[in-house]
Amino acid sequence: MAGNSIGQLFKVTTFGESHGVALGGVVDGVPAGLTISESDLQIDLDRRKPGQSRYTTQRREGDEVKILSGVFEGKTTGTSIGLLIENTDQRSQDYSQIKEVFRPGHGDYAYWHKYGHRDYRGGGRSSARETAIRVAAGAIAKKYLKDTHGIEIHGCLSQLGPIKAEVFDWSLVETNPFFFPDASKLDALDEYMRDLKKQGDSVGAKVTVVAKGVPVGLGEPVFDRLDAELAHSLMSINAVKGVEIGDGFDVVTQNGSTHRDELTPEGFTSNHAGGILAGISTGQDIIASIALKPTSSITISGKSINIHNEAVDMITKGRHDPCVGIRAVPIAEAMMAITLMDHLLRQRGQNPHVDVPAPPIAATR
Amino acid sequence: MAGNSIGQLFKVTTFGESHGVALGGVVDGVPAGLTISESDLQIDLDRRKPGQSRYTTQRREGDEVKILSGVFEGKTTGTSIGLLIENTDQRSQDYSQIKEVFRPGHGDYAYWHKYGHRDYRGGGRSSARETAIRVAAGAIAKKYLKDTHGIEIHGCLSQLGPIKAEVFDWSLVETNPFFFPDASKLDALDEYMRDLKKQGDSVGAKVTVVAKGVPVGLGEPVFDRLDAELAHSLMSINAVKGVEIGDGFDVVTQNGSTHRDELTPEGFTSNHAGGILAGISTGQDIIASIALKPTSSITISGKSINIHNEAVDMITKGRHDPCVGIRAVPIAEAMMAITLMDHLLRQRGQNPHVDVPAPPIAATR
Amino acid sequence: MAGNSIGQLFKVTTFGESHGVALGGVVDGVPAGLTISESDLQIDLDRRKPGQSRYTTQRREGDEVKILSGVFEGKTTGTSIGLLIENTDQRSQDYSQIKEVFRPGHGDYAYWHKYGHRDYRGGGRSSARETAIRVAAGAIAKKYLKDTHGIEIHGCLSQLGPIKAEVFDWSLVETNPFFFPDASKLDALDEYMRDLKKQGDSVGAKVTVVAKGVPVGLGEPVFDRLDAELAHSLMSINAVKGVEIGDGFDVVTQNGSTHRDELTPEGFTSNHAGGILAGISTGQDIIASIALKPTSSITISGKSINIHNEAVDMITKGRHDPCVGIRAVPIAEAMMAITLMDHLLRQRGQNPHVDVPAPPIAATR
Amino acid sequence: MAGNSIGQLFKVTTFGESHGVALGGVVDGVPAGLTISESDLQIDLDRRKPGQSRYTTQRREGDEVKILSGVFEGKTTGTSIGLLIENTDQRSQDYSQIKEVFRPGHGDYAYWHKYGHRDYRGGGRSSARETAIRVAAGAIAKKYLKDTHGIEIHGCLSQLGPIKAEVFDWSLVETNPFFFPDASKLDALDEYMRDLKKQGDSVGAKVTVVAKGVPVGLGEPVFDRLDAELAHSLMSINAVKGVEIGDGFDVVTQNGSTHRDELTPEGFTSNHAGGILAGISTGQDIIASIALKPTSSITISGKSINIHNEAVDMITKGRHDPCVGIRAVPIAEAMMAITLMDHLLRQRGQNPHVDVPAPPIAATR
């Protein structure tokens, strides 16, 4: 496959560059009869939208999504859904400075060598701007999962640089500009970000996504395990350098006697596994975390080269997020929704005679 | 797709259960003309084989692989390669004890609910025994990558419980039963494992895999990024709970000014990215690490339930690895090889006119 | 896969209904560096466009295609190409008559039972209107095949009802409204179509497509044979009920001694095989023909039922082609181009070291 | 994809050459709980097996299939099923004569140029011997379709050279060595085949396959139409040069008023469409026909060349079918079963809430 599609039965295909005419995509495999409208998609797009707070880029994009097909009289028809977001903030900038230069930490160098011809405006296809369409597609999946199966997906920023959430108060997440679940750390976050901006630097972050109400049995054996496909979809988000399921890298120092989640007639007694065993969902909460690198677009000068292999000094001007992890929260939710949706359809196709039992009592950290 | 295949142009499909007649698979997409024999595959199978040291399971499997097709007069013909490994150590055990019980930490519970009918002998399809075929398939990819492009893939155990490699001496890895790269820690490892065995417990581990000589340009934009596909293939290994590319979760606390790898006319000055930017290989070493959970098959009693939802106490007898991370080293190499091979063919198909330049000087941790 | 994509390395995904807002699609896998513009696509769109002659529907669609991404400074970048055609002729018709009725010979009945919710306006997704995007995507493939490999694809109407081409004068095809290659039959065609219109009936047709300059070696063994994939892509065109490669159904009465194409040092002496043997291209012309049924939208009354299973009489009013085969010519060319393009990339990925020899002298009927 | 797999949710992957060690495959996506045994597969393998009558090749292959995985205690587990057929009749022949020669009408020339290295023994991978595994895989699909949905698939030889079935008496098909449904033509067939053998020539044939009891709604819009996928799977059978659905090429001369199948509250009044409209099954019988070319392996001398481009005269000795169409009957059934099975699972995954109604009364030719 060329690289711009994900999923098997629920499949998302996208196009569009940072400074092109428009972003768009095709969402294929949505069952017929789902009530959906553009405003359902807009909610998540607005959560991802730049310029929402002083902690994110001030680039202003309306990010208004249009549904071009596949929905008739307010309900899906089962045929492919065309999505379109016009790029309204294509400033006629002067790109002469970055046209021939590879920005360190970006895809410029690799794209140049891979393709030999490159849309250098704002990173072109490699810009995180393309994730707007992921969020729109994910919103369709989220609505289907919730409306038909009661599955809910929530994400939050669980760490920003050295500041780590100790408490997961989900009711707090949508009330602060960081999507942060720990009230006691909000002031520290604010202060940290102010300092960072002064320095002209950026910082990494950790985002955690949880899906509640997922039935037992999603995921296929061996290669298409649910965790493997989640790793794929989450790692495909720009700037992600690591993916964890459940306890993640903490398992390296754990013993089997502490890690294994014991079972009782009332359900699991813990959820170190993050809701997935042997690649199949167990009915507990699905828990995944991702590590996002600090954006490389900073105002501190860095060494680089141009296409003629000449040394240059590089300062990235423009409107950039000092911590891309913040706006990654709705993107991570979208990718988890896309993957769960695909596996729900696949499981239903392949094992329909098995009753999907109500999930047992979940013990979630 | 049903779940037992991975890859697009280079595709591996497998079958087989822990205690079935045989394991096997089909390796499709190997270019014609590669010199290969069963002994090339056997080398890696022997590295993965149980019973190699006192630190791994004493189950004895010959793991002798047969090539059934696709190779003629010592060279591949370009058609699909059939692989077969007969299960020789199928002891006619008494399974009545685990037949109706879900072993905690294993796939038993999820498989039961997913399928409603389950091969309970040794975990059936969910047993890590299936990875033998992955290793055989990966050996074909490794040979192709090395013979035709000089790409070499090496793995090691970088951490076992609390014991962490500080030095990466690759020449040491194949000379000790832990695949460990740090000579100063070998005694500690030995002692730790003895204690663990006495306790009847198990421990987690971290495995690191590095590919050297990978050209610039492998990986596709957006969803089929090289790192996303590596995350998929590595997370699909049994017991893996986390995947990192380059600095992985360390990026959470890094600043952009330290993380970004600067470029000079002589090459990159560091490799925090692990050889992948925007999902495309940069020519630097590809570096990935995985976290493997401690095996749940331990002799310390644990709570569980049976298929009648009755509480039971569970002790896993039998021959199990106290640290599955050790034998995971060749498996992780195989999965990286499979993914790189697939992307090499895809890049060649899609962008043939672009010269693949020699990789610049790599700065690897 | 959900059904709206075709191809592996060169992949086309489409969306859009007959009377929706717009048609669109994503063309993924176009190698970087191809010179392309909207006008290159418009040429074939205009050939397919309704209202071009009195023999085709008088529905007026501008069918103006926009390229939304993947092309920068006139050349492809290797990333996905977004295409959009707005539906300009969405008359606010009264659909109350067909809303609950299944038109005989159309997909209405099957769509209703499959999906339970249906865009009944003009057939919705099942309308041949969606083929506009196929033609646009195919034009990209055609340009790549011609510019980089000298492969040319031409189609013609080889039979309309009882009137069969005996001569294949390709220079004639674009000069008459039937895409017909036999000058001696043009008057008869004109007369036949006038009579047909008077009767309010429709008629079937046969379309033949030929690709010249295809190198030896395209197609994969067993399931992804070039002829099997061509059969797939050509049969996917609306109204097609049969596909032939080379001599097609004539082989049923042939003997082996007459059918087999003999080889001489100067090339093949005949081309009964239509350029494909054992699923692989031989370097001769690829020849395929398709049978298109007469459109079921005619003004002669027919029996049908509505969604309440009540008998109704049905007359299809509106602007319909009396022979859909005519406008199918550019569609068939597009589908052949898409399939050849995909296999060209796949062959290049999988067998790069084999020289693709110049095709031997072709003996084409 | 490399070419040796077919299907999405129900997926078959095969390997093996005519004179290699063994043929085999992986059948992935069979739902758990299907009762199946090797003898269920053997029935169809024996129908395909050579040497069954004096009209087919005398090569003797036991064609005994082994199930290596995926079945436990007589029922499928939902995991991948490994299949193996050992080649027992690998005579240590002298291949020096054909080693460097391209047999006309075979894949030799194309394989040589595609791969550059070729298993020349009996055609290697391009031999129809590989279809044995398709038949075994198809038998699993047939059993599932029949046991769980009452769908039955039957094939017959509908024409051999000039001799055409006028009557379709399905009860006759399994009682004569031709799989022929018209008792009045059996003597003529016998005589025709005797003459053909004397001449050392071969002849083409037409095979028709019918599926009864298929529910409404199988098939996806646009590219993955049921007819398009059937065309793919049927055209992938060795020697097939044409595929028809329903009336097939007869539609070219039909009028819309005669072709369209009218609907009444009691069901369709005819079945010109062959059970598929707009790519979706209608509940009527699915009817498909294929044209098989005369085998090129005949004892009448033909012109060819060798790998040095030198002219040679070619007589194919050995044990060959004078009409490959006869043994193609179970193969065509298998391919239709594989495609229907895949679409049944896909439809179930994608549109589960829609009731699949009992098929209306079918009017089948």
Tab-separated table of N, CA and C in Angstrom, chain C residues 1 3 8 109 111 113-115 125 161 201-202 204 216-217 219-225 228 232 236 241-245 249 251-257 260 262-265 273 276 294 300-305 309 346-347 351 354, chain D residues 1 3-4 111 113-115 125 161 201-202 204 216-217 219-225 232 236 241-245 249 251-257 260 262-265 273 276 294 300-305 309 346-347 354 357 360:
chain	number	residue	atom	x	y	z
C	1	MET	N	-10.902	-4.942	3.149
C	1	MET	CA	-10.988	-3.534	2.778
C	1	MET	C	-12.436	-3.156	2.525
C	3	GLY	N	-14.911	-1.127	0.187
C	3	GLY	CA	-14.835	-1.366	-1.246
C	3	GLY	C	-14.413	-0.221	-2.141
C	8	GLN	N	-2.500	-1.584	-5.091
C	8	GLN	CA	-1.643	-1.793	-3.924
C	8	GLN	C	-0.633	-0.663	-3.789
C	109	TYR	N	-32.620	-2.320	-5.277
C	109	TYR	CA	-33.110	-3.404	-4.427
C	109	TYR	C	-31.986	-3.958	-3.547
C	111	TYR	N	-29.025	-2.529	-2.744
C	111	TYR	CA	-28.543	-1.506	-1.805
C	111	TYR	C	-29.500	-1.386	-0.605
C	113	HIS	N	-31.474	-3.596	0.696
C	113	HIS	CA	-31.364	-4.724	1.623
C	113	HIS	C	-30.007	-4.787	2.295
C	114	LYS	N	-28.984	-4.324	1.600
C	114	LYS	CA	-27.641	-4.338	2.189
C	114	LYS	C	-27.515	-3.304	3.294
C	115	TYR	N	-27.973	-2.101	3.002
C	115	TYR	CA	-27.689	-0.992	3.907
C	115	TYR	C	-28.877	-0.547	4.760
C	125	ARG	N	-24.622	6.309	-4.791
C	125	ARG	CA	-23.259	5.823	-5.013
C	125	ARG	C	-23.192	4.804	-6.150
C	161	GLY	N	-24.753	-3.457	-30.070
C	161	GLY	CA	-25.844	-4.327	-30.506
C	161	GLY	C	-25.336	-5.264	-31.588
C	201	ASP	N	-35.814	2.389	-26.163
C	201	ASP	CA	-35.098	1.226	-25.614
C	201	ASP	C	-33.591	1.519	-25.540
C	202	SER	N	-32.852	0.557	-25.053
C	202	SER	CA	-31.396	0.696	-24.961
C	202	SER	C	-30.757	-0.572	-25.522
C	204	GLY	N	-26.904	-3.153	-25.615
C	204	GLY	CA	-25.600	-3.482	-25.057
C	204	GLY	C	-24.470	-3.132	-25.998
C	216	VAL	N	7.743	-6.900	-20.696
C	216	VAL	CA	7.576	-8.267	-20.201
C	216	VAL	C	7.687	-8.272	-18.679
C	217	GLY	N	6.855	-9.033	-18.018
C	217	GLY	CA	7.082	-9.278	-16.592
C	217	GLY	C	6.085	-8.660	-15.639
C	219	GLY	N	2.698	-8.407	-13.557
C	219	GLY	CA	1.772	-9.410	-13.036
C	219	GLY	C	2.493	-10.309	-12.061
C	220	GLU	N	1.760	-10.798	-11.067
C	220	GLU	CA	2.358	-11.663	-10.051
C	220	GLU	C	1.752	-13.068	-10.194
C	221	PRO	N	2.419	-14.061	-9.670
C	221	PRO	CA	1.905	-15.416	-9.843
C	221	PRO	C	0.585	-15.664	-9.098
C	222	VAL	N	-0.086	-16.678	-9.494
C	222	VAL	CA	-1.223	-17.292	-8.806
C	222	VAL	C	-2.431	-16.353	-8.700
C	223	PHE	N	-2.546	-15.524	-7.668
C	223	PHE	CA	-3.791	-14.776	-7.511
C	223	PHE	C	-3.729	-13.366	-8.106
C	224	ASP	N	-2.585	-12.731	-8.031
C	224	ASP	CA	-2.482	-11.357	-8.534
C	224	ASP	C	-1.958	-11.316	-9.958
C	225	ARG	N	-2.363	-12.293	-10.746
C	225	ARG	CA	-2.012	-12.279	-12.161
C	225	ARG	C	-2.493	-10.981	-12.786
C	228	ALA	N	-6.023	-11.424	-14.038
C	228	ALA	CA	-7.012	-11.480	-12.954
C	228	ALA	C	-7.292	-10.078	-12.413
C	232	HIS	N	-10.703	-7.865	-12.616
C	232	HIS	CA	-11.267	-7.180	-11.453
C	232	HIS	C	-11.578	-5.726	-11.792
C	236	SER	N	-15.374	-4.086	-12.557
C	236	SER	CA	-15.896	-3.135	-11.566
C	236	SER	C	-16.572	-1.923	-12.209
C	241	LYS	N	-20.725	-7.028	-17.735
C	241	LYS	CA	-21.145	-8.399	-17.390
C	241	LYS	C	-20.161	-9.445	-17.886
C	242	GLY	N	-19.092	-9.037	-18.581
C	242	GLY	CA	-18.122	-10.009	-19.040
C	242	GLY	C	-16.801	-9.351	-19.373
C	243	VAL	N	-15.721	-10.108	-19.178
C	243	VAL	CA	-14.375	-9.620	-19.483
C	243	VAL	C	-13.633	-10.702	-20.259
C	244	GLU	N	-12.951	-10.289	-21.290
C	244	GLU	CA	-12.133	-11.214	-22.069
C	244	GLU	C	-10.702	-10.700	-22.173
C	245	ILE	N	-9.759	-11.606	-22.130
C	245	ILE	CA	-8.366	-11.275	-22.423
C	245	ILE	C	-8.010	-11.999	-23.718
C	249	PHE	N	-13.724	-15.653	-25.077
C	249	PHE	CA	-14.599	-16.832	-25.165
C	249	PHE	C	-14.452	-17.605	-26.478
C	251	VAL	N	-11.876	-18.968	-27.313
C	251	VAL	CA	-10.970	-20.102	-27.040
C	251	VAL	C	-11.740	-21.390	-26.772
C	252	VAL	N	-13.013	-21.269	-26.412
C	252	VAL	CA	-13.794	-22.463	-26.062
C	252	VAL	C	-13.815	-23.463	-27.221
C	253	THR	N	-13.863	-22.937	-28.424
C	253	THR	CA	-13.922	-23.839	-29.594
C	253	THR	C	-12.592	-23.954	-30.330
C	254	GLN	N	-11.541	-23.370	-29.767
C	254	GLN	CA	-10.241	-23.467	-30.448
C	254	GLN	C	-9.487	-24.735	-30.044
C	255	ASN	N	-8.584	-25.153	-30.934
C	255	ASN	CA	-7.654	-26.231	-30.591
C	255	ASN	C	-6.331	-25.626	-30.145
C	256	GLY	N	-5.595	-26.395	-29.376
C	256	GLY	CA	-4.297	-25.933	-28.890
C	256	GLY	C	-3.356	-25.580	-30.019
C	257	SER	N	-3.422	-26.319	-31.094
C	257	SER	CA	-2.491	-26.087	-32.207
C	257	SER	C	-2.753	-24.747	-32.897
C	260	ARG	N	-2.200	-21.558	-29.442
C	260	ARG	CA	-0.898	-21.183	-28.867
C	260	ARG	C	-0.143	-20.241	-29.806
C	262	GLU	N	3.047	-19.037	-31.280
C	262	GLU	CA	4.410	-19.546	-31.446
C	262	GLU	C	5.437	-18.413	-31.326
C	263	LEU	N	6.628	-18.827	-30.984
C	263	LEU	CA	7.716	-17.865	-30.779
C	263	LEU	C	8.800	-18.071	-31.828
C	264	THR	N	9.311	-16.969	-32.353
C	264	THR	CA	10.478	-17.041	-33.234
C	264	THR	C	11.502	-16.028	-32.727
C	265	PRO	N	12.734	-16.120	-33.184
C	265	PRO	CA	13.724	-15.137	-32.735
C	265	PRO	C	13.297	-13.702	-33.015
C	273	ALA	N	-3.223	-14.810	-27.083
C	273	ALA	CA	-3.204	-14.709	-25.624
C	273	ALA	C	-3.535	-13.305	-25.133
C	276	ILE	N	-0.748	-11.793	-22.425
C	276	ILE	CA	-0.560	-12.287	-21.049
C	276	ILE	C	-0.520	-13.812	-21.052
C	294	PRO	N	-27.260	-3.380	-21.710
C	294	PRO	CA	-28.063	-2.215	-22.050
C	294	PRO	C	-28.557	-1.564	-20.758
C	300	ILE	N	-39.691	2.419	-21.723
C	300	ILE	CA	-40.668	1.334	-21.851
C	300	ILE	C	-41.012	0.853	-20.440
C	301	SER	N	-42.282	0.783	-20.164
C	301	SER	CA	-42.725	0.456	-18.811
C	301	SER	C	-42.297	-0.955	-18.394
C	302	GLY	N	-41.909	-1.093	-17.130
C	302	GLY	CA	-41.506	-2.398	-16.621
C	302	GLY	C	-42.090	-2.647	-15.242
C	303	LYS	N	-42.202	-3.916	-14.879
C	303	LYS	CA	-42.755	-4.264	-13.574
C	303	LYS	C	-41.699	-4.144	-12.485
C	304	SER	N	-42.128	-3.675	-11.331
C	304	SER	CA	-41.215	-3.677	-10.197
C	304	SER	C	-42.008	-3.675	-8.898
C	305	ILE	N	-41.301	-3.528	-7.806
C	305	ILE	CA	-41.946	-3.446	-6.491
C	305	ILE	C	-41.382	-2.245	-5.745
C	309	ASN	N	-43.032	-3.939	-0.741
C	309	ASN	CA	-43.259	-5.154	-1.538
C	309	ASN	C	-44.577	-5.111	-2.323
C	346	ARG	N	4.851	-2.515	-8.704
C	346	ARG	CA	5.086	-3.742	-7.936
C	346	ARG	C	6.239	-4.551	-8.526
C	347	GLN	N	6.262	-4.674	-9.834
C	347	GLN	CA	7.343	-5.421	-10.480
C	347	GLN	C	8.682	-4.745	-10.191
C	351	ASN	N	11.384	-7.049	-8.423
C	351	ASN	CA	12.405	-7.673	-9.263
C	351	ASN	C	13.232	-6.638	-10.003
C	354	VAL	N	16.330	-7.456	-12.635
C	354	VAL	CA	16.086	-8.061	-13.935
C	354	VAL	C	15.872	-6.943	-14.948
D	1	MET	N	0.672	-6.036	-2.451
D	1	MET	CA	0.791	-7.427	-1.999
D	1	MET	C	1.612	-8.244	-3.001
D	3	GLY	N	1.882	-11.759	-4.807
D	3	GLY	CA	0.698	-12.258	-5.493
D	3	GLY	C	0.074	-13.543	-5.004
D	4	ASN	N	0.572	-14.130	-3.935
D	4	ASN	CA	0.117	-15.463	-3.587
D	4	ASN	C	-0.960	-15.513	-2.509
D	111	TYR	N	7.997	-15.733	-17.304
D	111	TYR	CA	8.676	-15.974	-16.025
D	111	TYR	C	10.181	-15.723	-16.148
D	113	HIS	N	11.787	-13.755	-18.174
D	113	HIS	CA	12.114	-12.332	-18.245
D	113	HIS	C	11.761	-11.591	-16.959
D	114	LYS	N	10.748	-12.055	-16.269
D	114	LYS	CA	10.359	-11.397	-15.018
D	114	LYS	C	11.375	-11.656	-13.916
D	115	TYR	N	11.759	-12.915	-13.778
D	115	TYR	CA	12.553	-13.297	-12.612
D	115	TYR	C	14.043	-13.531	-12.898
D	125	ARG	N	6.065	-22.919	-10.488
D	125	ARG	CA	4.945	-22.275	-9.811
D	125	ARG	C	3.786	-21.986	-10.770
D	161	GLY	N	-15.258	-27.542	-26.595
D	161	GLY	CA	-15.129	-27.308	-28.043
D	161	GLY	C	-16.493	-26.962	-28.608
D	201	ASP	N	-3.999	-33.291	-30.206
D	201	ASP	CA	-4.325	-31.870	-30.012
D	201	ASP	C	-5.129	-31.684	-28.718
D	202	SER	N	-5.486	-30.458	-28.433
D	202	SER	CA	-6.269	-30.129	-27.227
D	202	SER	C	-7.410	-29.204	-27.639
D	204	GLY	N	-10.513	-26.115	-26.104
D	204	GLY	CA	-10.996	-25.227	-25.054
D	204	GLY	C	-12.306	-25.694	-24.449
D	216	VAL	N	-29.126	-11.571	0.023
D	216	VAL	CA	-28.993	-10.241	-0.575
D	216	VAL	C	-27.919	-9.457	0.179
D	217	GLY	N	-27.117	-8.702	-0.526
D	217	GLY	CA	-26.257	-7.735	0.128
D	217	GLY	C	-24.773	-8.022	0.123
D	219	GLY	N	-21.076	-8.065	-1.349
D	219	GLY	CA	-20.383	-7.221	-2.324
D	219	GLY	C	-20.324	-5.795	-1.809
D	220	GLU	N	-19.267	-5.088	-2.172
D	220	GLU	CA	-19.096	-3.708	-1.719
D	220	GLU	C	-19.195	-2.777	-2.922
D	221	PRO	N	-19.478	-1.516	-2.701
D	221	PRO	CA	-19.640	-0.616	-3.844
D	221	PRO	C	-18.343	-0.379	-4.616
D	222	VAL	N	-18.481	0.076	-5.795
D	222	VAL	CA	-17.431	0.626	-6.649
D	222	VAL	C	-16.364	-0.405	-7.041
D	223	PHE	N	-15.310	-0.599	-6.257
D	223	PHE	CA	-14.237	-1.463	-6.737
D	223	PHE	C	-14.350	-2.899	-6.250
D	224	ASP	N	-14.820	-3.101	-5.049
D	224	ASP	CA	-14.912	-4.463	-4.511
D	224	ASP	C	-16.288	-5.054	-4.719
D	225	ARG	N	-16.899	-4.757	-5.843
D	225	ARG	CA	-18.162	-5.390	-6.205
D	225	ARG	C	-17.992	-6.902	-6.175
D	232	HIS	N	-12.003	-11.515	-10.670
D	232	HIS	CA	-10.609	-11.640	-10.236
D	232	HIS	C	-10.284	-13.098	-9.891
D	236	SER	N	-8.107	-15.807	-12.221
D	236	SER	CA	-6.797	-16.234	-11.699
D	236	SER	C	-6.552	-17.729	-11.872
D	241	LYS	N	-9.435	-17.360	-19.955
D	241	LYS	CA	-9.291	-16.171	-20.807
D	241	LYS	C	-10.533	-15.289	-20.815
D	242	GLY	N	-11.587	-15.712	-20.111
D	242	GLY	CA	-12.789	-14.895	-20.096
D	242	GLY	C	-13.672	-15.242	-18.917
D	243	VAL	N	-14.389	-14.248	-18.415
D	243	VAL	CA	-15.309	-14.454	-17.297
D	243	VAL	C	-16.626	-13.746	-17.627
D	244	GLU	N	-17.721	-14.434	-17.364
D	244	GLU	CA	-19.040	-13.848	-17.563
D	244	GLU	C	-19.863	-13.952	-16.285
D	245	ILE	N	-20.656	-12.940	-16.017
D	245	ILE	CA	-21.646	-12.994	-14.940
D	245	ILE	C	-23.023	-12.955	-15.612
D	249	PHE	N	-21.472	-12.106	-22.300
D	249	PHE	CA	-21.307	-11.404	-23.578
D	249	PHE	C	-22.575	-11.389	-24.429
D	251	VAL	N	-25.148	-10.004	-23.557
D	251	VAL	CA	-25.780	-8.699	-23.344
D	251	VAL	C	-25.450	-7.712	-24.452
D	252	VAL	N	-24.364	-7.962	-25.173
D	252	VAL	CA	-23.933	-6.997	-26.206
D	252	VAL	C	-25.046	-6.760	-27.217
D	253	THR	N	-25.780	-7.816	-27.539
D	253	THR	CA	-26.842	-7.676	-28.551
D	253	THR	C	-28.241	-7.599	-27.937
D	254	GLN	N	-28.323	-7.529	-26.615
D	254	GLN	CA	-29.639	-7.445	-25.990
D	254	GLN	C	-30.136	-6.000	-25.884
D	255	ASN	N	-31.453	-5.872	-25.821
D	255	ASN	CA	-32.061	-4.571	-25.511
D	255	ASN	C	-32.368	-4.509	-24.027
D	256	GLY	N	-32.446	-3.291	-23.527
D	256	GLY	CA	-32.762	-3.090	-22.123
D	256	GLY	C	-34.094	-3.708	-21.728
D	257	SER	N	-35.054	-3.644	-22.637
D	257	SER	CA	-36.388	-4.159	-22.317
D	257	SER	C	-36.384	-5.679	-22.134
D	260	ARG	N	-33.324	-6.445	-18.594
D	260	ARG	CA	-33.597	-6.103	-17.184
D	260	ARG	C	-34.519	-7.153	-16.540
D	262	GLU	N	-37.276	-8.058	-14.227
D	262	GLU	CA	-38.365	-7.364	-13.543
D	262	GLU	C	-38.609	-7.972	-12.160
D	263	LEU	N	-39.191	-7.143	-11.323
D	263	LEU	CA	-39.464	-7.554	-9.944
D	263	LEU	C	-40.974	-7.617	-9.714
D	264	THR	N	-41.393	-8.643	-9.008
D	264	THR	CA	-42.786	-8.729	-8.573
D	264	THR	C	-42.783	-9.032	-7.075
D	265	PRO	N	-43.891	-8.876	-6.401
D	265	PRO	CA	-43.910	-9.198	-4.967
D	265	PRO	C	-43.491	-10.639	-4.686
D	273	ALA	N	-29.186	-11.084	-14.927
D	273	ALA	CA	-28.079	-10.425	-14.221
D	273	ALA	C	-27.138	-11.422	-13.561
D	276	ILE	N	-26.453	-10.605	-9.520
D	276	ILE	CA	-25.669	-9.460	-9.030
D	276	ILE	C	-26.089	-8.196	-9.769
D	294	PRO	N	-7.463	-24.054	-24.747
D	294	PRO	CA	-6.909	-25.397	-24.919
D	294	PRO	C	-5.476	-25.415	-24.393
D	300	ILE	N	1.696	-32.060	-31.130
D	300	ILE	CA	1.917	-31.488	-32.460
D	300	ILE	C	3.040	-30.465	-32.353
D	301	SER	N	4.027	-30.591	-33.190
D	301	SER	CA	5.216	-29.759	-33.108
D	301	SER	C	4.881	-28.274	-33.302
D	302	GLY	N	5.558	-27.440	-32.549
D	302	GLY	CA	5.349	-25.988	-32.665
D	302	GLY	C	6.673	-25.258	-32.625
D	303	LYS	N	6.682	-24.055	-33.180
D	303	LYS	CA	7.904	-23.253	-33.205
D	303	LYS	C	8.104	-22.523	-31.877
D	304	SER	N	9.335	-22.467	-31.434
D	304	SER	CA	9.631	-21.649	-30.266
D	304	SER	C	11.081	-21.194	-30.287
D	305	ILE	N	11.503	-20.602	-29.193
D	305	ILE	CA	12.899	-20.178	-29.051
D	305	ILE	C	13.422	-20.640	-27.696
D	309	ASN	N	17.719	-17.134	-27.582
D	309	ASN	CA	16.950	-16.583	-28.708
D	309	ASN	C	17.172	-17.356	-30.006
D	346	ARG	N	-17.247	-9.940	5.334
D	346	ARG	CA	-17.135	-8.489	5.229
D	346	ARG	C	-18.492	-7.812	5.433
D	347	GLN	N	-19.512	-8.367	4.803
D	347	GLN	CA	-20.850	-7.798	4.959
D	347	GLN	C	-21.277	-7.869	6.420
D	354	VAL	N	-28.507	-4.844	9.696
D	354	VAL	CA	-29.491	-5.055	8.653
D	354	VAL	C	-29.834	-6.541	8.597
D	357	PRO	N	-32.541	-10.797	4.530
D	357	PRO	CA	-33.807	-11.476	4.287
D	357	PRO	C	-33.602	-12.770	3.507
D	360	PRO	N	-35.516	-13.994	-2.392
D	360	PRO	CA	-36.780	-14.151	-3.100
D	360	PRO	C	-36.692	-15.302	-4.097
